[in-house]
Amino acid sequence: MEKVLDYIRKNGMVQRGDRIIAGVSGGPDSVCLLFLLDKYKETLGISLEVVHMEHGIRGKESLEDAAFVENFCRKLAIPCHTYHRDIPKLAREWKCSGEEAGRRARYEAFEEVRGKNGGTKIAVAHNRNDQAETVLFHLVRGSGLSGLSGIRPVRGNIIRPLLCLTREEIEDLLRKENLPFRTDATNLETDYARNRIRLNILPLLREELNPRACEHLAETAERLALAEDYLAGQAREAAKRLAGRKTDGGAGLFLDREGFLQEPEALKAYILRYCLREVSEKSVLRGESLQDQEGTFRQQEPGVSLYNISSSHLSAITELASRQSGRSLNLPGGLTVHTEGAYLIFDRPGIEKEEQQSETELIVPGTVRYGKYRLTASIFPYKNEIIPEKMYTKWFDYDTIKNTVQIRPRRSGDFLTVTASGGRKTLKKYLIDEKIPAGERDRLCLLADGSQILWVVGHRISEVYKVTEKTSRVLKVQVMED
């Protein structure tokens, strides 16, 4: 079916050399998926493996499904990996629904096979009817644009080549190709909300309102996904201006309250979700600053999600941003938000924080650890090269440094030279002027030459130590987080 081939290419789902791990249950959708991937594997330049999950729920029928998939793969000469899991038991252990436990077990199996066998993508068999069901399910739950955008054709390393087909188109293809498949009797039960939508609501919409209800719902999801992506991009740019990472070795972020409150209403929820996701995932900065990171709005599957963070939580955080300093909120997942001066602070107090050393000497040349940081120093002759501007790599006139360079927290009497003519500020006044939260100031990493501060890491350097045309040797210091 050329429609699927075109859809794969349009969405950039695969590249030549990809090894695809396909999830195959034996039902009509997954059989169609495997048939089409096998049909186009030479055209696309891909190879295939299959994962089948036997859920331990339907007894003999479940084992027969596994045997069917293994036999189908044998005929196509495709490696098949069958996993047997007691999903009801796992649901009890993981304290979640059977549906969620099954999904988690499947993706764990996908990732295991992908990791062991050099897989690059995971293919699953969602179709346009699934898309329509998802949109309706999220609509009645009160989801925002993200939920109403439905299932994405590509999310991380997961691809969905059949999202362009309706279930009727899939069944027509199976009939034309005389392809057998298995029927899971649990899909005909109305115990699950999605089954009730599939068996009761969507047929009613098609019969009473529009025969193409599923297609129209899926098309609406695609349009909303475009709007969602645009808003997420705009919010990411706003977050680059307003958010920063705390300096205490934990997962926290701070957000400029006044700037946040001035953002358009349509972006506020996205900015807050950005901050909460960053904290919940504890993504560690490497190299440059938070503002230099791309892809901040990660949509991993499976992975850390904000499923339990509702619109009411986001409204409460927005309200908190306008309140006096010292107020706080506790959120699902152990997340906290509190006001501190000009900032909203997002944190997970349960995450163990690294102990910061009181003081250590910068090894020149060499590398030294200081708390969560790794500092690498080198010296080279200066020949009037252009010195780049980077937040976590700085260049200093080495000949102006009088003592050994110390890496330490702030002390009484510290000062920073802030003008070329020698104008000074106490470090305390500089930090206040820069609106660095009080709780962050004692946790800053400083490079110091006695009481003179060379560099407030993550912020500015002293004018005294800047490279000039008179510089003969340059000290380069790069700071990274481990």
Short mmCIF file of C-alpha atoms in Angstrom, two decimals:
data_model
loop_
_atom_site.label_atom_id
_atom_site.label_comp_id
_atom_site.label_asym_id
_atom_site.label_seq_id
_atom_site.Cartn_x
_atom_site.Cartn_y
_atom_site.Cartn_z
CA MET A 1 0.00 0.00 0.00
CA GLU A 2 1.81 3.09 -1.30
CA LYS A 3 -0.11 5.32 1.11
CA VAL A 4 1.84 3.92 4.05
CA LEU A 5 5.18 4.15 2.23
CA ASP A 6 4.49 7.82 1.45
CA TYR A 7 3.49 8.44 5.09
CA ILE A 8 6.73 6.88 6.36
CA ARG A 9 8.76 9.10 4.04
CA LYS A 10 6.74 12.25 4.71
CA ASN A 11 7.32 11.95 8.46
CA GLY A 12 10.96 10.89 8.21
CA MET A 13 10.25 7.74 10.19
CA VAL A 14 13.24 5.70 9.02
CA GLN A 15 16.64 6.10 7.46
CA ARG A 16 18.59 3.57 5.44
CA GLY A 17 20.33 1.13 7.74
CA ASP A 18 17.69 1.36 10.49
CA ARG A 19 16.90 -1.82 12.38
CA ILE A 20 13.22 -1.71 13.29
CA ILE A 21 11.80 -3.52 16.32
CA ALA A 22 8.12 -4.10 15.53
CA GLY A 23 5.57 -4.82 18.24
CA VAL A 24 3.29 -7.62 16.98
CA SER A 25 0.40 -8.95 19.05
CA GLY A 26 -1.09 -11.07 16.26
CA GLY A 27 -4.12 -8.81 15.87
CA PRO A 28 -5.12 -7.28 12.51
CA ASP A 29 -3.31 -3.97 13.03
CA SER A 30 0.06 -5.45 14.00
CA VAL A 31 -0.12 -8.13 11.30
CA CYS A 32 -0.73 -5.38 8.75
CA LEU A 33 2.18 -3.39 10.18
CA LEU A 34 4.62 -6.28 9.90
CA PHE A 35 3.40 -7.23 6.42
CA LEU A 36 3.92 -3.69 5.08
CA LEU A 37 7.28 -3.16 6.78
CA ASP A 38 8.48 -6.46 5.34
CA LYS A 39 7.10 -5.51 1.91
CA TYR A 40 8.95 -2.19 1.85
CA LYS A 41 12.11 -3.16 3.75
CA GLU A 42 14.30 -3.28 0.64
CA THR A 43 12.83 -0.03 -0.71
CA LEU A 44 13.47 1.70 2.62
CA GLY A 45 16.79 -0.04 3.29
CA ILE A 46 15.75 -1.35 6.73
CA SER A 47 15.89 -4.64 8.62
CA LEU A 48 13.30 -6.04 11.00
CA GLU A 49 12.88 -7.88 14.29
CA VAL A 50 9.68 -8.60 16.20
CA VAL A 51 8.72 -8.47 19.87
CA HIS A 52 5.60 -10.28 21.08
CA MET A 53 4.34 -9.90 24.63
CA GLU A 54 2.32 -12.79 26.09
CA HIS A 55 0.47 -11.15 28.96
CA GLY A 56 -0.46 -14.21 31.00
CA ILE A 57 -4.11 -13.18 31.03
CA ARG A 58 -6.07 -15.30 28.54
CA GLY A 59 -4.54 -18.72 29.25
CA LYS A 60 -4.51 -21.04 26.24
CA GLU A 61 -5.65 -18.31 23.83
CA SER A 62 -2.75 -16.10 24.86
CA LEU A 63 -0.25 -18.92 24.25
CA GLU A 64 -1.86 -19.58 20.87
CA ASP A 65 -1.39 -15.90 19.97
CA ALA A 66 2.33 -16.26 20.74
CA ALA A 67 2.60 -19.39 18.61
CA PHE A 68 0.77 -17.63 15.75
CA VAL A 69 3.16 -14.66 15.79
CA GLU A 70 6.23 -16.90 15.98
CA ASN A 71 5.00 -18.93 13.01
CA PHE A 72 4.13 -15.80 11.00
CA CYS A 73 7.64 -14.41 11.61
CA ARG A 74 9.19 -17.75 10.69
CA LYS A 75 7.48 -17.64 7.29
CA LEU A 76 8.83 -14.13 6.71
CA ALA A 77 12.30 -15.09 8.02
CA ILE A 78 12.11 -12.31 10.64
CA PRO A 79 13.61 -12.87 14.14
CA CYS A 80 10.91 -13.00 16.82
CA HIS A 81 11.39 -12.44 20.55
CA THR A 82 8.51 -13.67 22.72
CA TYR A 83 8.21 -12.39 26.29
CA HIS A 84 5.97 -14.04 28.88
CA ARG A 85 4.87 -11.69 31.65
CA ASP A 86 2.25 -11.99 34.38
CA ILE A 87 0.67 -8.58 33.80
CA PRO A 88 -1.94 -8.79 36.63
CA LYS A 89 0.89 -9.52 39.08
CA LEU A 90 3.01 -6.68 37.69
CA ALA A 91 0.04 -4.31 37.96
CA ARG A 92 -0.21 -5.12 41.67
CA GLU A 93 3.55 -4.70 42.18
CA TRP A 94 3.68 -1.43 40.24
CA LYS A 95 0.39 -0.20 41.73
CA CYS A 96 -1.13 0.70 38.38
CA SER A 97 -3.87 -0.52 36.06
CA GLY A 98 -3.48 -3.71 34.06
CA GLU A 99 -3.57 -1.64 30.89
CA GLU A 100 -0.68 0.56 32.05
CA ALA A 101 1.30 -2.45 33.34
CA GLY A 102 0.93 -4.16 29.97
CA ARG A 103 2.11 -1.06 28.15
CA ARG A 104 5.11 -0.64 30.47
CA ALA A 105 6.09 -4.30 30.10
CA ARG A 106 5.88 -4.08 26.30
CA TYR A 107 8.10 -1.02 26.10
CA GLU A 108 10.62 -2.56 28.49
CA ALA A 109 10.79 -5.56 26.16
CA PHE A 110 11.14 -3.30 23.10
CA GLU A 111 14.02 -1.43 24.70
CA GLU A 112 15.74 -4.62 25.83
CA VAL A 113 15.72 -6.09 22.31
CA ARG A 114 16.65 -2.77 20.76
CA GLY A 115 19.62 -2.40 23.08
CA LYS A 116 20.89 -5.96 22.67
CA ASN A 117 20.50 -6.21 18.90
CA GLY A 118 21.39 -2.75 17.68
CA GLY A 119 17.83 -1.65 17.01
CA THR A 120 17.27 1.97 16.10
CA LYS A 121 13.47 2.37 15.97
CA ILE A 122 10.41 0.79 17.58
CA ALA A 123 7.34 0.44 15.36
CA VAL A 124 3.84 0.10 16.80
CA ALA A 125 0.53 -0.33 15.00
CA HIS A 126 -1.74 2.57 16.02
CA ASN A 127 -4.15 3.63 13.26
CA ARG A 128 -6.56 6.50 12.58
CA ASN A 129 -9.34 4.90 14.60
CA ASP A 130 -6.98 4.70 17.57
CA GLN A 131 -6.25 8.36 16.98
CA ALA A 132 -9.96 9.23 17.08
CA GLU A 133 -10.43 7.19 20.26
CA THR A 134 -7.50 8.97 21.88
CA VAL A 135 -8.83 12.43 21.01
CA LEU A 136 -12.27 11.63 22.45
CA PHE A 137 -10.75 10.04 25.54
CA HIS A 138 -8.62 13.12 26.23
CA LEU A 139 -11.46 15.50 25.39
CA VAL A 140 -13.76 14.09 28.06
CA ARG A 141 -10.86 14.01 30.56
CA GLY A 142 -10.45 17.75 30.11
CA SER A 143 -7.04 17.59 28.44
CA GLY A 144 -5.44 20.62 26.85
CA LEU A 145 -3.95 20.89 23.38
CA SER A 146 -1.29 18.30 24.14
CA GLY A 147 -3.87 15.59 24.80
CA LEU A 148 -6.12 16.68 21.94
CA SER A 149 -3.14 16.45 19.58
CA GLY A 150 -3.47 12.72 20.02
CA ILE A 151 -0.85 10.19 18.99
CA ARG A 152 2.19 11.49 17.12
CA PRO A 153 3.53 9.62 14.06
CA VAL A 154 7.06 9.93 15.47
CA ARG A 155 7.93 10.37 19.12
CA GLY A 156 11.53 9.81 20.07
CA ASN A 157 12.56 6.46 18.60
CA ILE A 158 8.96 5.25 18.29
CA ILE A 159 7.28 5.29 14.89
CA ARG A 160 3.66 4.63 13.90
CA PRO A 161 3.48 3.91 10.15
CA LEU A 162 -0.24 3.00 10.19
CA LEU A 163 -1.57 6.30 11.56
CA CYS A 164 -2.58 7.19 8.01
CA LEU A 165 -4.93 4.18 7.73
CA THR A 166 -8.38 3.58 9.16
CA ARG A 167 -9.22 0.24 10.70
CA GLU A 168 -11.46 -0.44 7.70
CA GLU A 169 -8.55 0.11 5.31
CA ILE A 170 -6.43 -2.29 7.35
CA GLU A 171 -9.11 -4.97 7.25
CA ASP A 172 -9.53 -4.52 3.48
CA LEU A 173 -5.79 -5.01 2.98
CA LEU A 174 -5.77 -8.16 5.11
CA ARG A 175 -8.63 -9.60 3.05
CA LYS A 176 -6.98 -8.77 -0.27
CA GLU A 177 -3.68 -10.29 0.82
CA ASN A 178 -5.41 -13.25 2.50
CA LEU A 179 -3.51 -12.59 5.71
CA PRO A 180 -4.63 -14.41 8.88
CA PHE A 181 -4.76 -12.68 12.27
CA ARG A 182 -5.83 -13.32 15.83
CA THR A 183 -8.78 -11.74 17.67
CA ASP A 184 -8.27 -10.72 21.29
CA ALA A 185 -11.59 -11.27 23.06
CA THR A 186 -10.72 -8.65 25.69
CA ASN A 187 -10.98 -5.98 22.97
CA LEU A 188 -14.71 -6.77 22.79
CA GLU A 189 -15.28 -6.19 26.51
CA THR A 190 -16.49 -2.83 27.78
CA ASP A 191 -14.56 -2.86 31.07
CA TYR A 192 -12.02 -0.37 29.68
CA ALA A 193 -12.88 3.23 28.79
CA ARG A 194 -11.15 2.97 25.41
CA ASN A 195 -13.14 -0.13 24.53
CA ARG A 196 -16.38 1.68 25.34
CA ILE A 197 -15.35 4.52 23.03
CA ARG A 198 -14.43 2.04 20.29
CA LEU A 199 -17.49 -0.19 20.61
CA ASN A 200 -20.21 2.28 21.59
CA ILE A 201 -19.40 5.93 21.01
CA LEU A 202 -17.54 5.97 17.69
CA PRO A 203 -20.09 3.70 15.92
CA LEU A 204 -22.86 6.03 17.15
CA LEU A 205 -21.01 9.09 15.83
CA ARG A 206 -20.53 7.43 12.45
CA GLU A 207 -24.11 6.26 12.19
CA GLU A 208 -25.89 9.32 13.56
CA LEU A 209 -23.63 12.23 12.59
CA ASN A 210 -21.00 11.50 9.95
CA PRO A 211 -19.69 8.25 8.43
CA ARG A 212 -16.22 9.83 8.35
CA ALA A 213 -16.22 10.83 12.03
CA CYS A 214 -13.00 8.91 12.75
CA GLU A 215 -11.13 10.50 9.86
CA HIS A 216 -12.27 13.99 10.83
CA LEU A 217 -11.24 13.49 14.46
CA ALA A 218 -7.83 12.27 13.32
CA GLU A 219 -7.43 15.24 10.96
CA THR A 220 -8.35 17.61 13.79
CA ALA A 221 -5.67 16.00 15.97
CA GLU A 222 -3.09 16.64 13.24
CA ARG A 223 -4.05 20.32 13.02
CA LEU A 224 -3.98 20.69 16.80
CA ALA A 225 -0.56 19.02 16.88
CA LEU A 226 0.76 21.81 14.64
CA ALA A 227 -0.65 24.42 17.03
CA GLU A 228 0.75 22.52 20.01
CA ASP A 229 4.23 22.41 18.47
CA TYR A 230 4.12 26.13 17.70
CA LEU A 231 3.10 27.06 21.25
CA ALA A 232 5.69 24.68 22.71
CA GLY A 233 8.38 26.36 20.61
CA GLN A 234 7.31 29.83 21.71
CA ALA A 235 7.25 28.71 25.34
CA ARG A 236 10.71 27.21 24.99
CA GLU A 237 12.06 30.56 23.82
CA ALA A 238 10.33 32.30 26.73
CA ALA A 239 11.78 29.77 29.16
CA LYS A 240 15.28 30.43 27.83
CA ARG A 241 14.84 34.04 28.91
CA LEU A 242 13.14 33.42 32.22
CA ALA A 243 14.40 30.13 33.68
CA GLY A 244 17.72 29.03 35.08
CA ARG A 245 19.12 26.05 36.93
CA LYS A 246 19.79 26.13 40.63
CA THR A 247 23.38 25.81 41.74
CA ASP A 248 23.06 23.42 44.69
CA GLY A 249 23.61 20.16 42.83
CA GLY A 250 19.93 19.22 42.94
CA ALA A 251 17.30 19.17 40.24
CA GLY A 252 15.82 22.60 40.88
CA LEU A 253 15.04 25.48 38.57
CA PHE A 254 14.14 29.09 39.20
CA LEU A 255 11.76 31.17 37.08
CA ASP A 256 11.51 34.98 36.95
CA ARG A 257 8.03 35.62 38.39
CA GLU A 258 7.42 39.07 36.93
CA GLY A 259 8.55 38.04 33.45
CA PHE A 260 6.44 34.88 33.61
CA LEU A 261 3.28 36.79 34.60
CA GLN A 262 3.73 39.10 31.62
CA GLU A 263 3.77 36.23 29.13
CA PRO A 264 0.60 35.52 27.06
CA GLU A 265 -1.94 33.33 28.82
CA ALA A 266 -1.63 30.74 26.04
CA LEU A 267 2.05 30.18 26.93
CA LYS A 268 1.97 30.12 30.73
CA ALA A 269 0.94 26.48 31.09
CA TYR A 270 3.62 25.45 28.60
CA ILE A 271 6.33 27.36 30.46
CA LEU A 272 5.29 25.78 33.77
CA ARG A 273 5.24 22.31 32.23
CA TYR A 274 8.72 22.97 30.89
CA CYS A 275 10.00 23.78 34.37
CA LEU A 276 8.24 20.83 35.99
CA ARG A 277 9.46 18.41 33.35
CA GLU A 278 13.04 19.64 33.67
CA VAL A 279 12.90 19.13 37.43
CA SER A 280 11.13 15.77 37.27
CA GLU A 281 13.66 14.41 34.79
CA LYS A 282 16.63 15.99 36.57
CA SER A 283 18.32 16.57 33.22
CA VAL A 284 21.91 17.50 34.02
CA LEU A 285 23.47 20.35 32.09
CA ARG A 286 26.63 19.47 30.23
CA GLY A 287 28.77 22.06 28.55
CA GLU A 288 26.85 25.33 28.29
CA SER A 289 23.86 26.78 30.09
CA LEU A 290 20.20 25.86 30.27
CA GLN A 291 19.55 28.61 27.76
CA ASP A 292 21.75 26.79 25.25
CA GLN A 293 19.82 23.51 25.43
CA GLU A 294 17.47 22.51 22.64
CA GLY A 295 14.60 20.04 22.64
CA THR A 296 13.53 21.10 26.10
CA PHE A 297 9.96 19.91 25.61
CA ARG A 298 10.84 16.25 25.54
CA GLN A 299 8.10 13.85 24.65
CA GLN A 300 9.68 10.54 25.56
CA GLU A 301 7.74 7.33 25.50
CA PRO A 302 7.91 5.68 27.87
CA GLY A 303 9.56 7.97 30.42
CA VAL A 304 8.95 10.59 33.05
CA SER A 305 5.60 12.19 32.41
CA LEU A 306 3.48 14.88 34.00
CA TYR A 307 0.34 12.79 33.73
CA ASN A 308 -0.74 13.65 37.29
CA ILE A 309 -0.13 17.38 36.89
CA SER A 310 -3.54 18.80 35.97
CA SER A 311 -4.67 22.19 34.72
CA SER A 312 -5.76 23.02 38.29
CA HIS A 313 -2.17 22.49 39.47
CA LEU A 314 -0.88 24.81 36.75
CA SER A 315 -3.47 27.44 37.69
CA ALA A 316 -2.39 27.18 41.33
CA ILE A 317 1.26 27.73 40.36
CA THR A 318 0.30 30.77 38.27
CA GLU A 319 -1.60 32.15 41.26
CA LEU A 320 1.41 31.43 43.48
CA ALA A 321 3.62 33.48 41.15
CA SER A 322 1.63 36.60 42.02
CA ARG A 323 1.73 36.02 45.78
CA GLN A 324 4.25 37.20 48.38
CA SER A 325 7.59 35.52 48.89
CA GLY A 326 7.67 32.43 51.10
CA ARG A 327 4.50 30.72 49.81
CA SER A 328 4.70 27.13 48.54
CA LEU A 329 2.82 24.29 46.84
CA ASN A 330 3.27 20.53 47.02
CA LEU A 331 2.58 18.72 43.74
CA PRO A 332 2.25 15.06 42.65
CA GLY A 333 5.48 13.16 42.19
CA GLY A 334 7.24 14.87 45.09
CA LEU A 335 7.57 18.15 43.18
CA THR A 336 7.44 21.46 45.05
CA VAL A 337 7.11 25.08 43.96
CA HIS A 338 7.73 28.05 46.21
CA THR A 339 8.28 31.79 45.91
CA GLU A 340 11.61 33.26 46.91
CA GLY A 341 12.15 36.92 46.20
CA ALA A 342 11.67 37.58 42.50
CA TYR A 343 11.53 33.89 41.61
CA LEU A 344 9.41 30.79 41.51
CA ILE A 345 11.59 27.89 42.64
CA PHE A 346 10.80 24.40 41.26
CA ASP A 347 12.40 21.52 43.12
CA ARG A 348 12.32 17.88 44.19
CA PRO A 349 13.56 17.93 47.79
CA GLY A 350 13.83 14.15 47.90
CA ILE A 351 16.68 14.12 45.40
CA GLU A 352 20.01 13.75 47.14
CA LYS A 353 22.19 16.82 46.71
CA GLU A 354 25.92 16.63 46.38
CA GLU A 355 27.97 18.12 49.14
CA GLN A 356 29.95 21.10 47.92
CA GLN A 357 33.52 21.35 49.12
CA SER A 358 34.58 24.37 51.16
CA GLU A 359 37.60 25.15 48.99
CA THR A 360 40.01 23.55 46.53
CA GLU A 361 42.80 24.75 44.28
CA LEU A 362 42.40 24.99 40.51
CA ILE A 363 45.00 22.71 38.90
CA VAL A 364 46.72 24.53 36.04
CA PRO A 365 46.93 22.75 33.68
CA GLY A 366 44.65 19.90 34.68
CA THR A 367 41.20 18.89 35.86
CA VAL A 368 39.68 19.09 39.33
CA ARG A 369 36.31 18.11 40.82
CA TYR A 370 34.39 20.55 42.97
CA GLY A 371 31.01 19.32 44.18
CA LYS A 372 28.91 18.64 41.11
CA TYR A 373 31.37 20.44 38.81
CA ARG A 374 34.40 19.33 36.83
CA LEU A 375 36.77 22.22 36.01
CA THR A 376 39.43 21.85 33.33
CA ALA A 377 42.18 24.47 33.03
CA SER A 378 44.79 24.99 30.32
CA ILE A 379 47.30 27.70 29.36
CA PHE A 380 48.27 28.81 25.87
CA PRO A 381 50.10 31.79 24.34
CA TYR A 382 47.87 34.62 23.17
CA LYS A 383 48.28 35.95 19.63
CA ASN A 384 45.36 38.39 19.40
CA GLU A 385 42.79 35.69 18.60
CA ILE A 386 39.11 36.53 19.01
CA ILE A 387 37.92 35.40 22.44
CA PRO A 388 34.45 33.81 22.15
CA GLU A 389 31.62 34.49 24.59
CA LYS A 390 30.44 31.35 26.38
CA MET A 391 28.68 31.01 29.68
CA TYR A 392 30.55 27.98 31.01
CA THR A 393 33.93 28.47 29.35
CA LYS A 394 35.98 31.58 30.15
CA TRP A 395 39.39 32.97 29.18
CA PHE A 396 41.58 35.01 31.57
CA ASP A 397 44.82 37.00 31.37
CA TYR A 398 47.00 34.54 33.27
CA ASP A 399 49.75 37.06 34.03
CA THR A 400 47.39 39.26 36.08
CA ILE A 401 46.62 36.46 38.56
CA LYS A 402 48.68 37.06 41.71
CA ASN A 403 47.94 33.94 43.74
CA THR A 404 46.85 30.38 43.10
CA VAL A 405 43.26 30.28 41.86
CA GLN A 406 40.85 28.92 44.45
CA ILE A 407 37.46 27.31 43.75
CA ARG A 408 35.17 28.08 46.66
CA PRO A 409 31.85 29.50 47.89
CA ARG A 410 31.52 33.18 48.77
CA ARG A 411 33.13 34.77 51.84
CA SER A 412 32.88 38.03 53.67
CA GLY A 413 34.99 40.67 51.93
CA ASP A 414 34.69 39.24 48.42
CA PHE A 415 34.47 41.78 45.63
CA LEU A 416 34.18 41.93 41.87
CA THR A 417 35.66 44.54 39.51
CA VAL A 418 32.81 45.50 37.17
CA THR A 419 34.23 48.37 35.07
CA ALA A 420 37.35 48.70 32.94
CA SER A 421 38.38 51.73 35.01
CA GLY A 422 38.54 49.60 38.16
CA GLY A 423 35.07 50.17 39.63
CA ARG A 424 34.25 47.56 42.23
CA LYS A 425 31.16 46.02 43.77
CA THR A 426 31.00 43.82 46.81
CA LEU A 427 30.02 40.36 45.74
CA LYS A 428 26.90 40.63 47.90
CA LYS A 429 25.73 43.78 46.08
CA TYR A 430 26.47 42.22 42.68
CA LEU A 431 24.38 39.16 43.51
CA ILE A 432 21.51 41.34 44.75
CA ASP A 433 21.67 43.51 41.62
CA GLU A 434 21.59 40.38 39.46
CA LYS A 435 18.50 39.16 41.37
CA ILE A 436 20.12 35.87 42.25
CA PRO A 437 17.85 34.25 44.91
CA ALA A 438 19.17 34.47 48.45
CA GLY A 439 19.01 30.70 48.82
CA GLU A 440 21.30 30.30 45.82
CA ARG A 441 24.06 32.72 46.78
CA ASP A 442 25.91 30.53 49.28
CA ARG A 443 25.87 27.67 46.78
CA LEU A 444 27.51 29.53 43.89
CA CYS A 445 30.83 28.24 42.57
CA LEU A 446 33.45 31.00 42.52
CA LEU A 447 36.96 31.28 41.11
CA ALA A 448 38.92 33.58 43.40
CA ASP A 449 42.32 35.25 43.55
CA GLY A 450 42.39 36.07 47.27
CA SER A 451 39.28 38.23 47.89
CA GLN A 452 39.06 39.21 44.24
CA ILE A 453 36.54 37.12 42.34
CA LEU A 454 37.74 36.09 38.88
CA TRP A 455 34.48 34.44 37.90
CA VAL A 456 31.04 33.84 39.34
CA VAL A 457 30.48 30.58 37.47
CA GLY A 458 27.44 30.83 35.26
CA HIS A 459 27.60 34.62 35.44
CA ARG A 460 30.25 37.26 34.76
CA ILE A 461 34.02 37.48 35.12
CA SER A 462 36.07 40.32 36.61
CA GLU A 463 37.23 43.15 34.36
CA VAL A 464 40.69 42.89 35.95
CA TYR A 465 41.39 39.46 34.46
CA LYS A 466 39.99 39.97 30.97
CA VAL A 467 42.20 39.21 27.98
CA THR A 468 43.56 42.38 26.30
CA GLU A 469 46.01 43.20 23.51
CA LYS A 470 48.74 43.20 26.21
CA THR A 471 47.99 39.61 27.26
CA SER A 472 50.77 37.11 26.59
CA ARG A 473 49.35 33.97 28.26
CA VAL A 474 45.72 32.93 28.46
CA LEU A 475 44.18 30.74 31.13
CA LYS A 476 41.18 28.85 29.74
CA VAL A 477 38.74 27.33 32.26
CA GLN A 478 35.84 25.09 31.22
CA VAL A 479 33.19 24.05 33.72
CA MET A 480 30.97 21.02 33.20
CA GLU A 481 28.50 19.13 35.38
CA ASP A 482 29.03 15.41 35.97
#
